[in-house]
Amino acid sequence: MGVGDGGVVKGWLEGDECRFVGEYGRAWDGVDCNEDGKVRAVALDAANLQGTLPPEIALLTDVENLIIKNNPNLVGEIPHGIGNKMLQLRQLGLYGNNLGGSIPKTIFKLSHLVYLNLADNALTGEVNWEEMSHHQKKIERLILHNNFLEGPIEFHVLAKTPLLLLVLSNNQFGGYIDESVGSMTSLEYLYLDKNELIGSIPNGIGNLANIKSITLDENELYGTLPHTMGSLANLQHFSAKKNTISGGFPASMKLLHQLETLNLARNAMSGHLRNLPHMKRLKNLHLYQNGFVGSIPESLF
């Protein structure tokens, strides 16, 4: 891993990385240290890094936060040693780079991890959901959008974690959104858009009592909207545009008192728009390219 012209990683390999040595009176750029003089955090944002992540990065065994982002010339695979040796990691963010290969199985064994962001890379293969459920009892934010990841999403496994945020958009995930998604009761934000998911939206989704935002755009979903949607008392944003969802609006949607955005454009829905439930906070409504008839009631707004 090197630094190209204009890189911001200054002073590295000159003096001590944490303490005053010679004429260098502060830690290296992008490095934070603990009271014992050991590297606690590394954060390199748009540092013009080039080449690959060296396996020696895993020797930073006291690091709790490793964030290397927005370096499009950073290529190669994620070193397996990160998961084997950096056991104190709480935040791992390697996003906005050009990393490839599969996500190492060892990453999902980091038991203190709260935040994992590998978005905006060129990662491929399937995600080892099972390892995550066994080891990552603290994970709250999993962000993997804009890669080439594939295979089914094992919601029954993810339900064993305390996830608040799940972002899997713009990959190649397939299979169904099964009923077990409703067991992810801590979830607040769910983004599954631009994948290859099939089937209907399950009734179990109504068990997501804490959910605030759901985005399911541009998949291959069909069937009707679940009648359990009215149970989503905290839902503020729901979007499932560009699928083949059919039928009308479940009567229970009138209970979505917090909903501000509803986007069901480019589906196969039908019915009279006078049956659109009155949702008190609705501000953004997109229903174009469906089979609805009539006008949207003025009372809706």
GROMACS .gro file of C-alpha atoms in nm:
model
  301
    1MET     CA    1   0.000   0.000   0.000
    2GLY     CA    2   0.148   0.330  -0.105
    3VAL     CA    3   0.048   0.694  -0.126
    4GLY     CA    4   0.008   0.860  -0.462
    5ASP     CA    5   0.063   1.222  -0.551
    6GLY     CA    6  -0.150   1.444  -0.334
    7GLY     CA    7  -0.193   1.186  -0.058
    8VAL     CA    8  -0.261   1.322   0.289
    9VAL     CA    9  -0.078   1.059   0.495
   10LYS     CA   10   0.210   1.279   0.605
   11GLY     CA   11   0.489   1.200   0.845
   12TRP     CA   12   0.444   0.823   0.831
   13LEU     CA   13   0.761   0.623   0.896
   14GLU     CA   14   0.920   0.936   1.039
   15GLY     CA   15   0.963   0.925   1.415
   16ASP     CA   16   0.719   0.757   1.652
   17GLU     CA   17   0.362   0.700   1.542
   18CYS     CA   18   0.220   0.805   1.880
   19ARG     CA   19   0.468   1.016   2.076
   20PHE     CA   20   0.720   1.292   2.039
   21VAL     CA   21   1.043   1.171   1.882
   22GLY     CA   22   1.301   1.410   1.743
   23GLU     CA   23   1.140   1.694   1.552
   24TYR     CA   24   0.802   1.523   1.517
   25GLY     CA   25   0.574   1.640   1.793
   26ARG     CA   26   0.248   1.464   1.716
   27ALA     CA   27   0.112   1.131   1.606
   28TRP     CA   28   0.109   1.035   1.241
   29ASP     CA   29  -0.181   1.171   1.037
   30GLY     CA   30  -0.479   0.941   1.058
   31VAL     CA   31  -0.354   0.766   1.371
   32ASP     CA   32  -0.490   0.794   1.724
   33CYS     CA   33  -0.323   0.632   2.023
   34ASN     CA   34  -0.422   0.526   2.372
   35GLU     CA   35  -0.254   0.623   2.700
   36ASP     CA   36  -0.014   0.331   2.671
   37GLY     CA   37   0.126   0.463   2.346
   38LYS     CA   38  -0.038   0.196   2.132
   39VAL     CA   39  -0.233   0.267   1.814
   40ARG     CA   40  -0.604   0.271   1.901
   41ALA     CA   41  -0.754   0.396   1.574
   42VAL     CA   42  -0.659   0.439   1.208
   43ALA     CA   43  -0.873   0.662   0.985
   44LEU     CA   44  -0.758   0.736   0.629
   45ASP     CA   45  -1.019   0.917   0.421
   46ALA     CA   46  -0.942   1.004   0.057
   47ALA     CA   47  -0.571   0.965   0.126
   48ASN     CA   48  -0.497   0.863  -0.236
   49LEU     CA   49  -0.380   0.520  -0.123
   50GLN     CA   50  -0.270   0.285  -0.400
   51GLY     CA   51  -0.193  -0.084  -0.424
   52THR     CA   52  -0.325  -0.342  -0.178
   53LEU     CA   53  -0.389  -0.361   0.194
   54PRO     CA   54  -0.081  -0.532   0.340
   55PRO     CA   55  -0.133  -0.836   0.563
   56GLU     CA   56   0.085  -0.663   0.823
   57ILE     CA   57  -0.204  -0.429   0.902
   58ALA     CA   58  -0.334  -0.711   1.123
   59LEU     CA   59  -0.037  -0.659   1.356
   60LEU     CA   60  -0.220  -0.356   1.497
   61THR     CA   61  -0.382  -0.579   1.755
   62ASP     CA   62  -0.495  -0.297   1.988
   63VAL     CA   63  -0.684  -0.106   1.720
   64GLU     CA   64  -1.053  -0.059   1.797
   65ASN     CA   65  -1.146   0.153   1.493
   66LEU     CA   66  -1.009   0.090   1.144
   67ILE     CA   67  -1.154   0.318   0.877
   68ILE     CA   68  -0.994   0.327   0.532
   69LYS     CA   69  -1.233   0.488   0.285
   70ASN     CA   70  -1.262   0.668  -0.047
   71ASN     CA   71  -0.938   0.546  -0.201
   72PRO     CA   72  -1.043   0.423  -0.548
   73ASN     CA   73  -0.694   0.299  -0.633
   74LEU     CA   74  -0.684   0.067  -0.333
   75VAL     CA   75  -0.734  -0.281  -0.478
   76GLY     CA   76  -0.681  -0.646  -0.391
   77GLU     CA   77  -0.852  -0.851  -0.123
   78ILE     CA   78  -0.928  -0.782   0.242
   79PRO     CA   79  -0.651  -0.946   0.449
   80HIS     CA   80  -0.778  -1.249   0.644
   81GLY     CA   81  -0.558  -1.150   0.937
   82ILE     CA   82  -0.789  -0.858   1.020
   83GLY     CA   83  -1.039  -1.109   1.154
   84ASN     CA   84  -0.781  -1.340   1.310
   85LYS     CA   85  -0.568  -1.089   1.498
   86MET     CA   86  -0.744  -0.752   1.534
   87LEU     CA   87  -0.974  -0.889   1.800
   88GLN     CA   88  -1.044  -0.552   1.966
   89LEU     CA   89  -1.210  -0.402   1.659
   90ARG     CA   90  -1.539  -0.227   1.727
   91GLN     CA   91  -1.564  -0.038   1.397
   92LEU     CA   92  -1.437  -0.166   1.062
   93GLY     CA   93  -1.497   0.053   0.760
   94LEU     CA   94  -1.324  -0.030   0.431
   95TYR     CA   95  -1.560   0.148   0.193
   96GLY     CA   96  -1.539   0.360  -0.119
   97ASN     CA   97  -1.230   0.174  -0.235
   98ASN     CA   98  -1.192  -0.088  -0.509
   99LEU     CA   99  -1.140  -0.398  -0.298
  100GLY     CA  100  -1.233  -0.731  -0.456
  101GLY     CA  101  -1.265  -1.098  -0.373
  102SER     CA  102  -1.495  -1.240  -0.112
  103ILE     CA  103  -1.545  -1.111   0.241
  104PRO     CA  104  -1.313  -1.319   0.462
  105LYS     CA  105  -1.498  -1.556   0.690
  106THR     CA  106  -1.277  -1.437   0.974
  107ILE     CA  107  -1.429  -1.087   0.961
  108PHE     CA  108  -1.754  -1.231   1.096
  109LYS     CA  109  -1.574  -1.373   1.400
  110LEU     CA  110  -1.489  -1.030   1.543
  111SER     CA  111  -1.697  -1.050   1.857
  112HIS     CA  112  -1.669  -0.682   1.961
  113LEU     CA  113  -1.770  -0.544   1.623
  114VAL     CA  114  -2.056  -0.292   1.637
  115TYR     CA  115  -2.014  -0.137   1.291
  116LEU     CA  116  -1.911  -0.307   0.965
  117ASN     CA  117  -1.908  -0.108   0.641
  118LEU     CA  118  -1.763  -0.264   0.324
  119ALA     CA  119  -1.980  -0.068   0.079
  120ASP     CA  120  -1.877   0.072  -0.260
  121ASN     CA  121  -1.616  -0.186  -0.350
  122ALA     CA  122  -1.606  -0.480  -0.595
  123LEU     CA  123  -1.663  -0.762  -0.346
  124THR     CA  124  -1.804  -1.090  -0.476
  125GLY     CA  125  -1.937  -1.423  -0.352
  126GLU     CA  126  -2.174  -1.510  -0.070
  127VAL     CA  127  -2.182  -1.366   0.281
  128ASN     CA  128  -2.116  -1.604   0.568
  129TRP     CA  129  -2.428  -1.516   0.767
  130GLU     CA  130  -2.390  -1.815   0.999
  131GLU     CA  131  -2.054  -1.699   1.135
  132MET     CA  132  -2.202  -1.359   1.208
  133SER     CA  133  -2.481  -1.504   1.419
  134HIS     CA  134  -2.238  -1.718   1.619
  135HIS     CA  135  -1.986  -1.447   1.702
  136GLN     CA  136  -2.118  -1.096   1.641
  137LYS     CA  137  -2.351  -1.045   1.934
  138LYS     CA  138  -2.293  -0.668   1.934
  139ILE     CA  139  -2.324  -0.581   1.564
  140GLU     CA  140  -2.567  -0.292   1.509
  141ARG     CA  141  -2.482  -0.161   1.163
  142LEU     CA  142  -2.406  -0.380   0.861
  143ILE     CA  143  -2.350  -0.187   0.538
  144LEU     CA  144  -2.257  -0.377   0.220
  145HIS     CA  145  -2.423  -0.183  -0.062
  146ASN     CA  146  -2.279  -0.135  -0.412
  147ASN     CA  147  -2.085  -0.459  -0.449
  148PHE     CA  148  -2.142  -0.784  -0.642
  149LEU     CA  149  -2.244  -1.003  -0.349
  150GLU     CA  150  -2.485  -1.288  -0.417
  151GLY     CA  151  -2.675  -1.577  -0.266
  152PRO     CA  152  -2.972  -1.578  -0.029
  153ILE     CA  153  -3.009  -1.342   0.266
  154GLU     CA  154  -3.052  -1.560   0.573
  155PHE     CA  155  -3.294  -1.350   0.775
  156HIS     CA  156  -3.343  -1.624   1.035
  157VAL     CA  157  -2.971  -1.601   1.110
  158LEU     CA  158  -2.963  -1.221   1.116
  159ALA     CA  159  -3.250  -1.233   1.367
  160LYS     CA  160  -2.997  -1.360   1.622
  161THR     CA  161  -2.807  -1.031   1.606
  162PRO     CA  162  -2.902  -0.687   1.748
  163LEU     CA  163  -2.893  -0.514   1.408
  164LEU     CA  164  -3.042  -0.166   1.384
  165LEU     CA  165  -2.932  -0.093   1.027
  166LEU     CA  166  -2.906  -0.340   0.738
  167VAL     CA  167  -2.798  -0.201   0.399
  168LEU     CA  168  -2.759  -0.457   0.120
  169SER     CA  169  -2.865  -0.241  -0.176
  170ASN     CA  170  -2.732  -0.279  -0.530
  171ASN     CA  171  -2.589  -0.629  -0.514
  172GLN     CA  172  -2.700  -0.960  -0.663
  173PHE     CA  173  -2.870  -1.116  -0.362
  174GLY     CA  174  -3.147  -1.356  -0.458
  175GLY     CA  175  -3.410  -1.577  -0.302
  176TYR     CA  176  -3.707  -1.477  -0.090
  177ILE     CA  177  -3.770  -1.233   0.190
  178ASP     CA  178  -3.906  -1.501   0.420
  179GLU     CA  179  -4.126  -1.473   0.728
  180SER     CA  180  -3.824  -1.479   0.960
  181VAL     CA  181  -3.746  -1.118   0.866
  182GLY     CA  182  -4.012  -1.034   1.125
  183SER     CA  183  -3.788  -1.177   1.397
  184MET     CA  184  -3.536  -0.896   1.347
  185THR     CA  185  -3.721  -0.696   1.607
  186SER     CA  186  -3.440  -0.448   1.682
  187LEU     CA  187  -3.418  -0.339   1.317
  188GLU     CA  188  -3.485   0.029   1.239
  189TYR     CA  189  -3.361   0.063   0.878
  190LEU     CA  190  -3.384  -0.203   0.605
  191TYR     CA  191  -3.248  -0.140   0.255
  192LEU     CA  192  -3.270  -0.430   0.007
  193ASP     CA  193  -3.323  -0.237  -0.317
  194LYS     CA  194  -3.164  -0.324  -0.653
  195ASN     CA  195  -3.113  -0.694  -0.596
  196GLU     CA  196  -3.269  -1.009  -0.742
  197LEU     CA  197  -3.515  -1.090  -0.464
  198ILE     CA  198  -3.832  -1.274  -0.562
  199GLY     CA  199  -4.167  -1.360  -0.408
  200SER     CA  200  -4.408  -1.155  -0.202
  201ILE     CA  201  -4.348  -0.926   0.092
  202PRO     CA  202  -4.419  -1.153   0.392
  203ASN     CA  203  -4.678  -1.087   0.659
  204GLY     CA  204  -4.398  -1.125   0.913
  205ILE     CA  205  -4.272  -0.781   0.820
  206GLY     CA  206  -4.549  -0.647   1.043
  207ASN     CA  207  -4.353  -0.764   1.347
  208LEU     CA  208  -4.078  -0.505   1.291
  209ALA     CA  209  -4.206  -0.284   1.569
  210ASN     CA  210  -3.905  -0.047   1.562
  211ILE     CA  211  -3.869  -0.012   1.185
  212LYS     CA  212  -3.853   0.343   1.048
  213SER     CA  213  -3.751   0.289   0.686
  214ILE     CA  214  -3.794   0.004   0.435
  215THR     CA  215  -3.668   0.019   0.076
  216LEU     CA  216  -3.733  -0.275  -0.159
  217ASP     CA  217  -3.708  -0.102  -0.499
  218GLU     CA  218  -3.608  -0.276  -0.821
  219ASN     CA  219  -3.635  -0.643  -0.729
  220GLU     CA  220  -3.870  -0.911  -0.865
  221LEU     CA  221  -4.131  -0.893  -0.590
  222TYR     CA  222  -4.495  -0.975  -0.663
  223GLY     CA  223  -4.818  -1.042  -0.475
  224THR     CA  224  -5.009  -0.794  -0.263
  225LEU     CA  225  -4.894  -0.569   0.016
  226PRO     CA  226  -4.919  -0.754   0.349
  227HIS     CA  227  -5.223  -0.676   0.564
  228THR     CA  228  -4.990  -0.653   0.863
  229MET     CA  229  -4.834  -0.326   0.743
  230GLY     CA  230  -5.058  -0.130   0.976
  231SER     CA  231  -4.862  -0.269   1.270
  232LEU     CA  232  -4.553  -0.070   1.170
  233ALA     CA  233  -4.631   0.218   1.403
  234ASN     CA  234  -4.289   0.385   1.363
  235LEU     CA  235  -4.261   0.353   0.984
  236GLN     CA  236  -4.168   0.682   0.815
  237HIS     CA  237  -4.049   0.567   0.472
  238PHE     CA  238  -4.170   0.277   0.258
  239SER     CA  239  -4.059   0.227  -0.101
  240ALA     CA  240  -4.105  -0.075  -0.326
  241LYS     CA  241  -4.106   0.085  -0.670
  242LYS     CA  242  -4.030  -0.105  -0.992
  243ASN     CA  243  -4.154  -0.451  -0.889
  244THR     CA  244  -4.476  -0.630  -0.992
  245ILE     CA  245  -4.675  -0.584  -0.671
  246SER     CA  246  -5.048  -0.613  -0.737
  247GLY     CA  247  -5.379  -0.548  -0.564
  248GLY     CA  248  -5.481  -0.242  -0.370
  249PHE     CA  249  -5.395  -0.082  -0.039
  250PRO     CA  250  -5.450  -0.285   0.278
  251ALA     CA  251  -5.704  -0.113   0.502
  252SER     CA  252  -5.454  -0.136   0.788
  253MET     CA  253  -5.233   0.126   0.620
  254LYS     CA  254  -5.454   0.394   0.770
  255LEU     CA  255  -5.276   0.315   1.097
  256LEU     CA  256  -4.939   0.432   0.958
  257HIS     CA  257  -4.957   0.765   1.136
  258GLN     CA  258  -4.582   0.834   1.108
  259LEU     CA  259  -4.547   0.757   0.735
  260GLU     CA  260  -4.406   1.050   0.536
  261THR     CA  261  -4.294   0.883   0.212
  262LEU     CA  262  -4.479   0.612   0.018
  263ASN     CA  263  -4.335   0.505  -0.319
  264LEU     CA  264  -4.510   0.224  -0.506
  265ALA     CA  265  -4.449   0.354  -0.858
  266ARG     CA  266  -4.402   0.118  -1.153
  267ASN     CA  267  -4.585  -0.184  -1.014
  268ALA     CA  268  -4.909  -0.363  -1.111
  269MET     CA  269  -5.137  -0.225  -0.842
  270SER     CA  270  -5.499  -0.135  -0.908
  271GLY     CA  271  -5.817  -0.002  -0.753
  272HIS     CA  272  -5.972   0.337  -0.698
  273LEU     CA  273  -5.754   0.604  -0.544
  274ARG     CA  274  -6.040   0.708  -0.316
  275ASN     CA  275  -5.955   0.394  -0.122
  276LEU     CA  276  -5.609   0.527  -0.045
  277PRO     CA  277  -5.599   0.537   0.335
  278HIS     CA  278  -5.558   0.872   0.504
  279MET     CA  279  -5.207   0.886   0.653
  280LYS     CA  280  -5.173   1.205   0.852
  281ARG     CA  281  -4.805   1.282   0.794
  282LEU     CA  282  -4.772   1.173   0.433
  283LYS     CA  283  -4.568   1.427   0.235
  284ASN     CA  284  -4.427   1.231  -0.060
  285LEU     CA  285  -4.651   0.997  -0.260
  286HIS     CA  286  -4.544   0.820  -0.582
  287LEU     CA  287  -4.794   0.588  -0.752
  288TYR     CA  288  -4.730   0.642  -1.123
  289GLN     CA  289  -4.729   0.356  -1.377
  290ASN     CA  290  -4.984   0.142  -1.194
  291GLY     CA  291  -5.347   0.060  -1.279
  292PHE     CA  292  -5.517   0.297  -1.037
  293VAL     CA  293  -5.824   0.493  -1.139
  294GLY     CA  294  -5.967   0.814  -1.005
  295SER     CA  295  -5.799   1.104  -0.833
  296ILE     CA  296  -5.609   1.125  -0.512
  297PRO     CA  297  -5.850   1.263  -0.251
  298GLU     CA  298  -5.770   1.620  -0.148
  299SER     CA  299  -5.838   1.520   0.209
  300LEU     CA  300  -5.532   1.298   0.200
  301PHE     CA  301  -5.313   1.601   0.240
   0.00000   0.00000   0.00000
